[in-house]
Each structure stands twice: as C-alpha cells, then as structure tokens.
Amino acid sequence: MQDLIYISIDQHGVEGALRKDVKITDDQILHVADLALIRLDDDEVRGLRSQLDKILGYMDILAVVDTTGVAPTHHPLPLVNAMRDDHGQGCQDLDDVLRNAPQHEDGYIVVPRVIGKGMRENA
Amino acid sequence: MKAYDTVIGLEVHAQLLTRTKIFCGCSTRSGLPPNTNTCPVCTGMPGVLPVLNRKVVDFGIMLGLATGCRIAPRCIFARKNYFYPDLPKGYQITQYEHPLCEGGTIRIETGQGVKRIGITRIHMEEDAGKTIHDEKAPYSYVDYNRAGVPLLEIVSEPEITSTDEAVAYLRELRQILMYLGICDGNMEEGSLRCDANVSVKPAGSSRYGTRTELKNMNSFRNVQKALEYEIERHIGIRESGHEVVQETLLWDPSRGVTVSMRSKEESHDYRYFPEPDLVPVEIGEAWIDGLRSGLPELPFARRKRFSGQYGLPAYDAGVLTQTKALADYYEEGVRLLDRPKEISNWIMTEVMRILNEKGIPITGLNVSPAMLTGLIALIGGGSISGSMAKDVFAEMAATGDSAESIVERRGIGQISDETELLSLAREIIDAHPDEARRYRSGKAGLLGFFVGKLMKATRGEANPKLASKIMKELLEG
C-alpha cells in the first residue's frame, strides 16, 4: 500500500494557497465548452469563471505538497492485472440495444449527419 | 540531385484476431447485422466496467518481441476524450503514458541494402464503431459491432525517406503480424489501417518542415499514390513561397487527391488522463519468456535462411516466404525431395497461378507438398515430360488426385510405343542428312539435337529416355 499524503486545508490556509495572480480567461472557458459541446451565454461564462477560478485554486493547494521522489499514482487501488480470458459470454439482444437509442432504422442507430461540413479540397 | 528530403512516419492500426473484444465478451466477428455484437460495455452504458482481455496483451507483447521493442514492466491505460457518434462513451480507452512496448526496429530491403526503421511505440486500444453517411438525408447511421474490437497501434519513427520505403515498411510489418497470427492483414477490409505523417525539407537540412497527417489509404497502392501526391503538394506549396498548413487530410482514391478533414479551428485537445476503470498491467519475465518461446521464425530471418540453406535467389526467397503457410509448404516439399530450386520454380509458377486463379491461400490447395514432389519425381524419373507435367498438375489441383494415378488413368506420361517413335525418328533423320552424317563421323553432341526434334514432334509426350535410346540406335545402327 502506498503512503497516503493528507492535506489539511486549515493548516495551510486556503487563501494562502490560492493563486491570486492567475485567472482563467473567457477564451479558456469557451474552449472547454466547445470541447464539451455545450453553448454558454455571457452570464454563464461569467458565473463559471468565478467558480472555476475557485476550483483551480483548490487544486493549487495540492501543489503545496512536496512530492519530490514520490511515484505518480495511476490508480488508487493496490491491484494489478485484473484480466479475463478470451472467451465469449454472448451479446445483448438487439432490441435491448436499440431501446437506448432515440432513433434507429434497420438495426442502425440514427444520429444527425456528422460529415460534410468544412471539407476542403487540396487539389 | 533532389532539392527536398522527404520525411515520413507511419501510424498503423492492426485489428487483432482475438475471439472477443478487448474489454467485454462480445464477439469480434465482422459482417454481422448492425449492433448485434454489442453489450452494455461496448455501447458505453452508465455504470459498466471494462475488463481487459489477456490475449490482447499477449499479442502486443508478441509483436513487441518480434520488432525488438522493450516490453514495459508496467503499463497503464488512458482515456482519450472526444465526441463522435462512433465512440459511445465519449472517450476511447487507449494508452498514452507508459505504453506496452517502446523502442523497436523493423528491417526493410531497399535499393541500398537493409535499412532499419525505428518503432517508437506499440500500444493497445479499442476500435470505434462504424458510421455510414446518408447522401440525401441529414443523418448518419451508427453500427457499434466494431466498437471495442482490440487494436494495436504501431508508431514508427520519422525515419522513412521515400514512398517506396513506406510501402516496404508496411509490407514487412504486415508480414510480421500475419506470421505471428495476430492480425489477418487485410487492408481493403480495414483489419490493417495506415495513417502517415508527411513533411518535406530542403535537402540536407536538419529542420523538419510542417507535417500533414494522411488518412484513408486502404491498400498498398493507395498508400503509395497518396504519399506521392502529398509530397508533391508540399513541394509545390514551398516552391510557390507559401507555407504548408498542419492539418489532417483524407485520401480520395477516386479522384486521386487529398482532402482536408477537420476545420482549422477544431483543435486536437484530447485531455488524456489515466483510465480509472482499469488497473495497471504488470508484465513479468515469466510472461514474456512464455510468449518468446512460442514465436515463429520471422519473415526477415526466414528469407535469409531460405537463401542460405537452399541456395535460392533473393527473389525466390521473397516469394516463398510471403506467408508462413507458403514457406511451410515449400519446406515440407524440400524435406521430401531434395531439389530446392526445382520445387521453388514449381511453386512460383504453377502453384501460384492456381492460387491466384482461384483466389485461395496455399492451405486451400488440393495438392499437398508430397503430391507436388511426387509429380516432380515423375519428371525426374523420365516418366513424363515437363510440359505434360503442367497439365497433370492442373488436373491434380482440380481433382485432388496424385500425379501417379492421373498419369496412369490418362495413359499419358510417355509414348512408350516404340513403333510410333521409330517411324517419327526415321523421318527426322531423313530430314536432316547433314546432321546425321556429322553425328556418324564422331560429333556425338548432336544426339541432343535429334532427341530434341523427336520430343518436339511428340509435343513432349515421348519418354525422353526411350526417345534418346531409339535415336541413338537408329543413328548408329
């Protein structure tokens, strides 16, 4: 079992750890929104900016901890090699699969068209 | 002298021949009705957990060993986040930091001898589903049967400097995968997919040019043509004083052009992070040794051995080792009959012709190595001529009968009727009085001339030994 490092917020002081000078920008928020495929209006961007600033500030508390010589944790469980043999166990009934799809046709799940926009030829 | 150097790196995705998917028990079979090979895991239902298929790790280690990679003692999976309908979870489980294999080599034959192309890494990941786009309606149709099928991604170093080298590398990698029995190597059906990073730089310069990424090259020919096109495009842009734009392009084989795939503002921001649903994989020496001991002789080594051990030209060795099954077939033949070059000739001509005509692998051929060497032995023994043997072989392939029984059934193999041969031989001698006189005055080498005429007159059906005996007796008698 790896050694766990406990951080007490009281001990270090939240305010002390917060990065006062680094603020998340509107562009960064809009970029993340874009990646998450959500649309935000100006009020929402403003609201998220102050919330994300706080969240990132909490993250900065972790940076206070000296991790020199500590191996990165890739998984919290002390387990490795949880594997299965290459044997089948049967698939789900097609009707069950399609029950979760808002729209389907001939066994296919139907979605809004996802290709064609912005295609440009290099000829 | 060339004005530009080409720099190519290849990313190859190999679909693995496991029975089940990488993280669930669904079958990997293709060609089934849409979405019938799916379950809550591979359709990304909430609350499900992936469990790694051990065979996928086995196959990855095998390829790593075959290409001289370091096998990671500990590797982890990562999430690659992006939204596309063929990716039901909204992320692909792949490897990012700490891949399964790193730092290998593939040796290719070039005009300047053997060249080693570095392998940066080999990692395991899941395939996405398939989307079909409606030409008329604003819809796409998604089939998740392929979602979760295991892939190995093999990334080369940017050490490939021509399209020929790129194709040679791809052929060699494909051959290794097929020898290992871990991928069927079918590019047209997508079991082996190749993406390329291409750039050009002024000859001799150490600074790389801006690269573009090419996708959708589903045959060796398309890889060759797409790379040639893209290299010329880069050079053209530079010559006209412009800059190459870094982007992903699709090869359009019907028009022979590359087409921009993503709009510029859409950036690659996959926000990789360690996959919390899978624990690390630790690979000990015992696991690796077990797989190493089961590795077959690999294509490069086998080609070299065929040249050395059987005295074959490099060309023969290359053809005979195309597939492991064909190389095994050849070696079984040589074991039965120690005539390596003759057997090679037969396989490269008659056997390959039948395989191509019927579109079958060597394992589907009606003629076993023992049957082929039986036929070759009949020729050697003088029972049938070489040209008759080709007909007999065709019948063997069609019926599965042995050479001996076909020869006996058809009553061919030799014109052993001395009367017929005698009368033909007399006509030939009468038609060539000069040669006959010279033979009789001591020019013994002319016997071959007369026997040749007799063989030709019988369209090769005369028993060559008998033909020779009759000619000799007549000329000397």
XYZ file of C-alpha atoms in Angstrom:
600
model
C 0.000 0.000 0.000
C 1.337 3.394 -0.917
C 1.771 6.064 1.665
C -1.105 8.457 1.654
C -0.474 12.138 1.993
C -3.050 14.040 3.992
C -3.503 17.739 3.472
C -5.233 19.873 5.981
C -6.750 22.927 4.391
C -6.949 24.639 7.797
C -3.297 24.048 8.445
C -2.100 25.549 5.169
C -4.863 28.062 4.752
C -6.999 28.056 1.634
C -6.387 31.692 0.896
C -2.671 31.281 1.234
C -2.610 28.564 -1.389
C -4.865 30.247 -3.917
C -3.193 31.740 -6.931
C -4.235 35.342 -6.820
C -2.475 36.341 -9.985
C -3.591 33.559 -12.339
C -7.167 33.831 -13.576
C -8.964 31.599 -16.026
C -9.832 33.516 -19.184
C -13.116 33.646 -21.073
C -11.347 32.080 -24.040
C -10.307 29.106 -21.948
C -13.870 28.673 -20.696
C -15.265 28.869 -24.204
C -12.656 26.387 -25.426
C -13.621 23.879 -22.734
C -17.298 24.485 -23.502
C -16.562 23.832 -27.132
C -14.834 20.542 -26.332
C -17.807 19.542 -24.184
C -20.201 20.542 -26.979
C -22.119 22.999 -24.806
C -23.159 26.547 -25.614
C -22.739 29.270 -22.973
C -24.141 32.785 -22.862
C -22.206 35.696 -21.345
C -23.830 35.369 -17.911
C -22.934 31.698 -17.768
C -19.347 32.397 -18.776
C -19.096 34.986 -16.008
C -20.574 32.606 -13.436
C -18.339 29.751 -14.484
C -15.277 31.945 -14.472
C -15.514 32.714 -10.769
C -16.443 29.102 -9.942
C -13.615 27.632 -11.994
C -11.153 30.111 -10.516
C -12.078 28.809 -7.069
C -11.857 25.164 -8.145
C -8.457 25.693 -9.712
C -7.428 27.467 -6.537
C -8.298 24.361 -4.526
C -6.232 22.325 -6.952
C -3.313 24.629 -6.240
C -3.379 23.520 -2.643
C -2.131 20.172 -3.878
C 0.826 21.900 -5.434
C 1.926 22.970 -1.973
C 2.717 19.360 -1.106
C 6.306 18.354 -1.714
C 6.108 15.295 -3.966
C 9.808 15.010 -4.670
C 10.654 11.345 -5.003
C 7.010 10.211 -4.835
C 5.943 7.970 -7.733
C 2.796 9.120 -9.579
C -0.353 7.253 -8.598
C -2.073 5.877 -11.697
C -4.767 4.061 -9.804
C -5.980 4.351 -6.229
C -6.417 0.584 -5.817
C -3.355 -1.516 -4.989
C -4.352 -4.054 -7.665
C -2.759 -5.002 -10.976
C -3.542 -7.437 -13.818
C -7.315 -7.719 -13.448
C -7.912 -9.571 -16.694
C -10.260 -12.038 -18.363
C -9.621 -14.925 -20.729
C -10.583 -14.597 -24.380
C -13.943 -16.346 -24.014
C -17.268 -15.007 -25.169
C -20.277 -14.645 -22.965
C -22.835 -13.601 -25.542
C -24.046 -10.183 -26.503
C -27.134 -8.204 -25.728
C -30.374 -8.638 -27.599
C -30.625 -6.120 -30.446
C -33.985 -4.830 -29.195
C -32.397 -4.043 -25.824
C -29.552 -2.192 -27.510
C -31.878 -0.122 -29.642
C -34.154 0.676 -26.699
C -31.495 3.129 -25.571
C -31.353 4.903 -28.921
C -33.676 7.857 -29.521
C -33.871 6.898 -33.203
C -32.976 3.765 -35.134
C -33.501 2.195 -38.530
C -32.764 -1.331 -39.805
C -30.707 -2.019 -36.697
C -28.607 1.122 -37.090
C -28.650 3.935 -34.557
C -29.563 7.132 -36.363
C -27.765 10.352 -35.453
C -27.549 13.822 -37.007
C -25.256 13.836 -40.013
C -21.652 14.125 -38.860
C -19.630 14.644 -42.012
C -19.552 17.030 -44.924
C -19.230 20.426 -43.283
C -15.973 22.228 -43.770
C -14.495 19.720 -46.226
C -11.991 21.396 -48.460
C -10.050 20.013 -51.362
C -6.326 20.399 -51.766
C -6.306 19.958 -55.485
C 20.255 15.844 -57.043
C 16.995 16.142 -55.147
C 16.098 19.593 -53.868
C 13.988 18.241 -50.998
C 14.207 15.463 -48.442
C 11.032 13.607 -47.597
C 10.259 12.642 -44.000
C 7.525 10.089 -43.361
C 6.324 8.478 -40.154
C 3.625 5.815 -40.215
C 0.936 5.005 -37.667
C -0.524 1.589 -38.298
C -3.606 0.157 -36.626
C -3.800 -3.637 -36.619
C -7.079 -5.305 -35.700
C -6.305 -8.317 -33.554
C -7.521 -11.856 -34.158
C -8.930 -12.393 -30.684
C -12.274 -14.153 -30.346
C -13.731 -11.430 -28.152
C -13.443 -7.675 -27.785
C -10.789 -6.012 -25.669
C -12.963 -5.063 -22.689
C -16.062 -7.289 -22.959
C -17.108 -10.762 -24.090
C -18.751 -9.708 -27.363
C -17.506 -11.462 -30.476
C -15.079 -9.708 -32.834
C -16.668 -11.296 -35.910
C -17.311 -8.888 -38.754
C -20.066 -8.925 -41.318
C -22.927 -9.424 -38.839
C -26.149 -7.358 -38.871
C -25.609 -3.921 -37.280
C -25.445 -3.653 -33.494
C -25.967 -7.386 -32.908
C -22.434 -7.761 -31.487
C -22.839 -5.278 -28.682
C -23.421 -5.204 -24.946
C -23.703 -2.537 -22.237
C -19.888 -2.319 -22.004
C -19.093 -1.655 -25.666
C -22.095 0.651 -26.097
C -20.939 2.713 -23.121
C -23.931 2.291 -20.806
C -23.582 4.053 -17.446
C -22.179 2.018 -14.595
C -20.494 -0.723 -16.595
C -16.825 -1.602 -16.148
C -14.317 -2.815 -18.739
C -12.245 -5.942 -18.061
C -9.070 -6.385 -20.103
C -8.779 -9.389 -22.442
C -5.462 -11.070 -21.554
C -4.961 -12.224 -25.153
C -4.673 -8.622 -26.312
C -1.684 -8.126 -24.006
C -0.221 -11.439 -25.227
C -0.498 -10.306 -28.851
C 1.013 -6.911 -28.059
C 3.962 -8.495 -26.283
C 4.471 -10.894 -29.215
C 4.652 -8.021 -31.705
C 6.937 -6.114 -29.347
C 9.315 -9.074 -29.158
C 9.178 -9.605 -32.920
C 10.235 -5.992 -33.515
C 12.867 -5.835 -30.783
C 10.935 -3.481 -28.507
C 11.357 -3.086 -24.764
C 8.292 -4.563 -23.098
C 7.131 -2.260 -20.312
C 7.269 -3.981 -16.925
C 4.216 -1.915 -16.018
C 1.796 -0.179 -18.346
C -1.455 1.714 -17.927
C -4.484 2.682 -19.987
C -5.659 6.236 -20.663
C -8.815 8.000 -21.752
C -8.719 9.969 -24.974
C -11.689 12.311 -24.869
C -13.612 13.434 -27.932
C -17.182 13.443 -29.137
C -18.128 11.498 -32.210
C -21.135 9.210 -32.629
C -18.964 6.147 -33.323
C -17.482 6.487 -29.825
C -20.317 5.643 -27.445
C -18.563 6.560 -24.190
C -17.322 9.956 -25.380
C -13.777 8.664 -24.914
C -11.586 5.947 -26.331
C -9.671 3.687 -23.970
C -6.118 3.671 -25.262
C -2.592 4.018 -23.913
C -0.732 7.316 -23.682
C 1.940 7.484 -20.997
C 3.554 4.105 -20.322
C 2.568 2.150 -23.472
C 3.066 -1.608 -23.736
C 6.157 -1.522 -25.992
C 8.769 1.070 -26.921
C 11.937 1.394 -28.957
C 11.936 -1.357 -31.607
C 13.039 -1.801 -35.200
C 11.700 -3.128 -38.476
C 14.259 -4.057 -41.133
C 13.346 -3.387 -44.744
C 15.101 -4.172 -48.008
C 15.885 -1.089 -50.078
C 17.880 -0.495 -53.238
C 20.815 0.428 -50.983
C 20.573 -2.694 -48.838
C 18.909 -3.317 -45.495
C 17.569 -0.262 -43.655
C 16.332 -0.219 -40.082
C 13.218 1.830 -39.370
C 12.681 2.617 -35.696
C 9.452 1.742 -33.886
C 8.629 4.482 -31.388
C 5.908 2.594 -29.575
C 3.244 -0.090 -29.771
C 0.131 0.330 -27.679
C -3.227 -1.340 -27.099
C -6.564 0.368 -27.678
C -10.187 -0.201 -28.562
C -11.632 0.365 -32.027
C -14.566 2.722 -32.606
C -17.867 1.833 -34.270
C -18.682 2.453 -37.909
C -20.718 5.324 -39.275
C -22.457 5.357 -42.618
C -23.442 8.732 -44.008
C -26.671 9.292 -45.871
C -26.110 11.132 -49.133
C -29.590 12.640 -49.211
C -30.951 12.848 -45.682
C -29.209 14.785 -42.872
C -28.464 11.569 -40.964
C -25.627 9.233 -40.158
C -26.133 5.583 -39.228
C -24.057 4.017 -36.495
C -23.114 0.363 -36.029
C -21.256 -0.490 -32.793
C -20.278 -4.048 -33.741
C -16.686 -2.892 -34.232
C -16.641 -0.734 -31.088
C -14.292 -2.384 -28.609
C -12.530 -4.651 -31.108
C -8.873 -4.742 -29.999
C -6.248 -2.822 -31.925
C -2.516 -2.465 -31.689
C -1.244 0.923 -32.804
C 2.295 0.760 -34.145
C 4.035 4.127 -34.447
C 7.234 4.412 -36.485
C 9.981 6.961 -36.042
C 10.021 9.627 -38.781
C 12.851 7.727 -40.455
C 11.148 6.772 -43.705
C 12.519 8.866 -46.548
C 10.585 7.741 -49.631
C 7.240 6.294 -50.651
C 8.970 3.041 -51.618
C 10.390 2.738 -48.118
C 6.972 3.468 -46.641
C 5.418 0.653 -48.663
C 8.300 -1.716 -47.834
C 7.903 -0.936 -44.111
C 4.172 -1.524 -44.281
C 4.604 -4.824 -46.152
C 7.176 -6.024 -43.649
C 5.027 -5.062 -40.664
C 2.009 -6.744 -42.223
C 4.025 -9.889 -42.854
C 5.239 -9.970 -39.252
C 1.672 -9.542 -37.941
C 0.489 -12.368 -40.169
C 3.400 -14.688 -39.254
C 2.537 -14.124 -35.614
C -1.088 -14.983 -36.416
C -2.355 -11.923 -34.571
C -3.878 -9.945 -37.498
C -5.254 -11.061 -40.855
C -3.539 -8.125 -42.590
C -6.479 -7.302 -44.852
C -6.118 -3.626 -45.750
C -9.166 -3.420 -48.012
C -11.416 -4.638 -45.193
C -9.757 -2.392 -42.633
C -8.030 -5.017 -40.483
C -4.824 -3.124 -41.178
C -5.064 0.665 -41.432
C -2.287 3.077 -42.167
C -2.027 6.785 -41.393
C 1.027 8.789 -42.392
C 2.743 11.940 -41.215
C 4.421 13.618 -44.156
C 6.743 16.583 -44.448
C 9.479 17.813 -46.758
C 12.558 19.905 -46.022
C 15.345 21.360 -48.146
C 17.830 18.589 -48.930
C 20.312 18.159 -46.120
C 18.505 20.499 -43.717
C 18.143 19.291 -40.143
C 14.939 21.233 -39.517
C 11.716 19.362 -40.222
C 9.084 21.005 -42.400
C 5.457 21.366 -41.282
C 3.771 17.990 -41.451
C 0.330 16.891 -42.539
C -1.411 13.713 -41.458
C -2.882 11.448 -44.129
C -5.725 9.006 -43.524
C -7.903 6.614 -45.502
C -5.278 4.781 -47.541
C -6.754 1.308 -47.655
C -4.295 -0.511 -49.918
C -0.575 -0.532 -50.619
C -1.270 1.145 -53.915
C -3.252 3.924 -52.245
C -0.516 4.438 -49.652
C 1.973 4.840 -52.474
C -0.201 7.185 -54.526
C -1.382 9.282 -51.581
C 2.166 9.797 -50.300
C 3.448 10.689 -53.763
C 0.622 13.169 -54.196
C 1.124 14.739 -50.782
C 4.902 15.071 -51.156
C 4.428 16.822 -54.500
C 1.788 19.073 -52.925
C 4.175 20.078 -50.122
C 6.963 20.805 -52.593
C 4.572 22.804 -54.784
C 3.470 24.923 -51.812
C 7.063 25.625 -50.800
C 8.168 26.374 -54.353
C 5.420 28.965 -54.647
C 6.658 30.626 -51.473
C 3.775 29.552 -49.241
C 3.645 27.604 -46.001
C 2.262 24.110 -45.546
C -0.655 24.142 -43.097
C -0.561 21.484 -40.388
C -3.802 19.534 -40.753
C -5.370 16.115 -41.193
C -6.199 15.059 -44.738
C -8.242 12.253 -46.252
C -7.010 10.493 -49.366
C -9.744 10.357 -52.008
C -8.740 7.399 -54.178
C -11.392 8.007 -56.846
C -10.113 11.498 -57.594
C -6.501 10.953 -56.576
C -6.346 13.975 -54.255
C -6.055 14.671 -50.533
C -8.960 16.451 -48.877
C -8.855 18.492 -45.662
C -10.679 16.603 -42.941
C -11.111 18.891 -39.975
C -11.789 22.561 -39.981
C -8.893 24.652 -38.731
C -10.493 25.940 -35.548
C -11.187 22.396 -34.333
C -8.105 21.585 -32.328
C -6.846 18.258 -31.083
C -7.378 18.517 -27.380
C -7.976 15.016 -26.166
C -7.359 15.716 -22.448
C -5.756 12.317 -21.864
C -5.795 11.049 -18.311
C -5.169 7.657 -16.679
C -8.196 5.354 -17.090
C -9.699 4.986 -13.605
C -11.764 1.897 -14.597
C -8.710 -0.269 -15.345
C -5.858 -1.183 -13.023
C -2.250 -1.218 -14.284
C -0.837 -4.227 -16.133
C 2.410 -5.641 -14.786
C 4.374 -7.888 -17.093
C 6.977 -10.141 -15.511
C 9.799 -12.042 -17.186
C 7.910 -15.341 -16.977
C 5.016 -13.961 -19.024
C 7.393 -12.575 -21.663
C 9.541 -15.734 -21.790
C 6.469 -17.912 -22.270
C 5.486 -15.902 -25.330
C 9.033 -15.600 -26.652
C 9.473 -19.350 -26.726
C 6.359 -19.688 -28.874
C 7.355 -17.122 -31.502
C 7.695 -18.450 -35.056
C 10.718 -17.761 -37.223
C 10.037 -14.278 -38.563
C 9.894 -13.248 -42.246
C 13.261 -11.463 -42.394
C 15.137 -14.357 -40.794
C 13.307 -16.911 -42.875
C 14.120 -15.141 -46.139
C 17.799 -15.053 -45.196
C 17.754 -18.730 -44.249
C 15.984 -19.755 -47.475
C 18.700 -18.019 -49.495
C 21.498 -19.593 -47.479
C 20.220 -23.072 -46.730
C 18.570 -23.834 -50.075
C 20.777 -21.689 -52.310
C 17.766 -19.763 -53.605
C 17.959 -16.357 -55.299
C 16.678 -13.485 -53.104
C 13.641 -13.196 -55.365
C 12.619 -16.825 -54.775
C 13.179 -16.473 -51.043
C 10.970 -13.380 -51.014
C 8.107 -15.036 -52.896
C 8.222 -18.301 -50.944
C 8.164 -16.550 -47.556
C 5.267 -14.231 -48.409
C 3.121 -16.141 -45.960
C 4.134 -18.533 -43.242
C 1.889 -21.228 -44.721
C 3.546 -20.972 -48.140
C 7.021 -21.098 -46.594
C 5.967 -24.150 -44.547
C 4.616 -25.775 -47.718
C 7.907 -25.207 -49.501
C 9.997 -26.579 -46.663
C 7.839 -29.684 -46.375
C 8.406 -30.219 -50.096
C 12.167 -29.868 -49.775
C 12.166 -32.261 -46.829
C 10.508 -34.895 -49.039
C 12.573 -34.261 -52.154
C 15.972 -32.603 -52.063
C 15.536 -30.453 -55.150
C 15.104 -26.959 -53.667
C 15.305 -24.846 -56.814
C 13.036 -27.104 -58.841
C 10.391 -27.081 -56.105
C 10.746 -23.306 -55.839
C 10.168 -22.949 -59.590
C 7.061 -25.087 -59.431
C 5.622 -23.122 -56.534
C 6.412 -19.740 -58.071
C 4.795 -20.618 -61.388
C 2.190 -23.399 -61.422
C 1.217 -23.325 -57.746
C 0.979 -19.530 -57.557
C -1.020 -19.434 -60.779
C -3.645 -21.787 -59.366
C -3.753 -19.832 -56.094
C -4.270 -16.561 -57.961
C -6.846 -18.013 -60.338
C -8.892 -19.492 -57.537
C -8.171 -16.693 -55.072
C -7.266 -19.231 -52.366
C -4.439 -19.425 -49.848
C -1.928 -22.267 -50.060
C -3.823 -24.052 -47.297
C -6.798 -24.310 -49.661
C -4.815 -26.031 -52.405
C -5.769 -29.598 -53.343
C -2.144 -30.520 -53.901
C -0.106 -31.350 -50.816
C 3.670 -30.904 -50.741
C 4.011 -34.692 -51.005
C 1.828 -34.719 -54.133
C 3.835 -31.904 -55.718
C 7.154 -33.603 -55.046
C 5.632 -36.857 -56.342
C 4.972 -35.076 -59.614
C 8.452 -33.565 -59.748
C 9.927 -37.009 -59.092
C 7.992 -38.400 -62.076
C 9.582 -35.782 -64.332
C 12.987 -36.559 -62.910
C 12.435 -40.243 -63.458
C 11.649 -39.639 -67.117
C 8.088 -40.921 -66.919
C 6.615 -37.622 -68.052
C 7.940 -34.531 -69.714
C 7.949 -31.085 -68.176
C 5.132 -29.800 -70.361
C 2.954 -32.838 -69.684
C 3.609 -32.328 -66.009
C 1.943 -28.906 -66.142
C -1.254 -30.490 -67.452
C -1.040 -33.190 -64.826
C -0.564 -30.549 -62.139
C -3.659 -28.659 -63.283
C -5.641 -31.884 -63.030
C -4.182 -32.619 -59.608
C -5.322 -29.193 -58.424
C -8.773 -29.756 -59.887
C -9.332 -33.297 -58.632
C -7.006 -33.728 -55.684
C -5.659 -36.956 -57.243
C -1.996 -37.882 -57.138
C 0.285 -37.448 -60.150
C 0.813 -41.204 -60.417
C -2.880 -42.031 -60.610
C -3.576 -39.287 -63.170
C -0.705 -40.431 -65.376
C -1.917 -43.991 -65.162
C -5.587 -43.126 -65.743
C -4.931 -40.932 -68.755
C -2.363 -43.290 -70.185
C -0.041 -40.381 -70.640
C 3.364 -39.880 -69.343
C 5.206 -41.450 -72.148
C 4.831 -42.550 -75.674
C 6.343 -45.889 -74.980
C 5.136 -47.288 -78.243
C 8.457 -47.978 -79.916
C 6.958 -48.431 -83.351
C 5.486 -44.938 -83.345
C 8.677 -43.369 -82.029
C 10.786 -45.334 -84.509
C 8.845 -44.095 -87.524
C 8.980 -40.488 -86.288
C 12.702 -40.824 -85.613
C 13.345 -42.123 -89.123
C 11.522 -39.139 -90.642
C 13.640 -36.760 -88.575
C 16.903 -38.397 -89.565
C 15.851 -38.371 -93.233
C 15.019 -34.679 -92.986
C 18.446 -33.832 -91.557
C 21.020 -35.784 -93.590
C 23.889 -33.370 -92.870
C 23.493 -33.589 -89.105
C 23.164 -37.375 -89.330
C 26.390 -37.608 -91.299
C 28.239 -35.355 -88.872
C 26.971 -37.392 -85.946
C 28.136 -40.590 -87.550
C 31.558 -39.085 -88.164
C 32.008 -38.517 -84.452
C 30.049 -35.381 -83.493
C 28.314 -37.186 -80.567
C 26.907 -33.954 -79.156
C 24.381 -33.853 -81.989
C 22.379 -36.621 -80.320
C 20.726 -33.919 -78.217
C 19.643 -32.142 -81.405
C 17.883 -35.267 -82.695
C 16.269 -36.165 -79.391
C 15.021 -32.582 -79.136
C 13.425 -32.871 -82.576
C 11.768 -36.107 -81.557
C 10.449 -34.642 -78.318
C 9.092 -31.689 -80.242
C 7.430 -33.964 -82.790
C 5.612 -35.725 -79.950
C 4.765 -32.446 -78.222
C 6.873 -33.569 -75.316
C 4.952 -36.744 -74.754
C 7.746 -39.115 -75.645
C 9.531 -40.749 -72.768
C 12.792 -38.814 -73.036
C 14.926 -41.847 -72.133
C 13.227 -44.008 -74.679
C 13.454 -41.260 -77.302
C 17.178 -40.989 -76.657
C 17.684 -44.737 -76.860
C 15.785 -45.052 -80.136
C 17.593 -42.127 -81.751
C 20.971 -43.481 -80.725
C 20.205 -46.939 -82.062
C 18.884 -45.599 -85.367
C 21.781 -43.222 -85.940
C 24.362 -45.791 -85.031
C 22.589 -48.803 -86.436
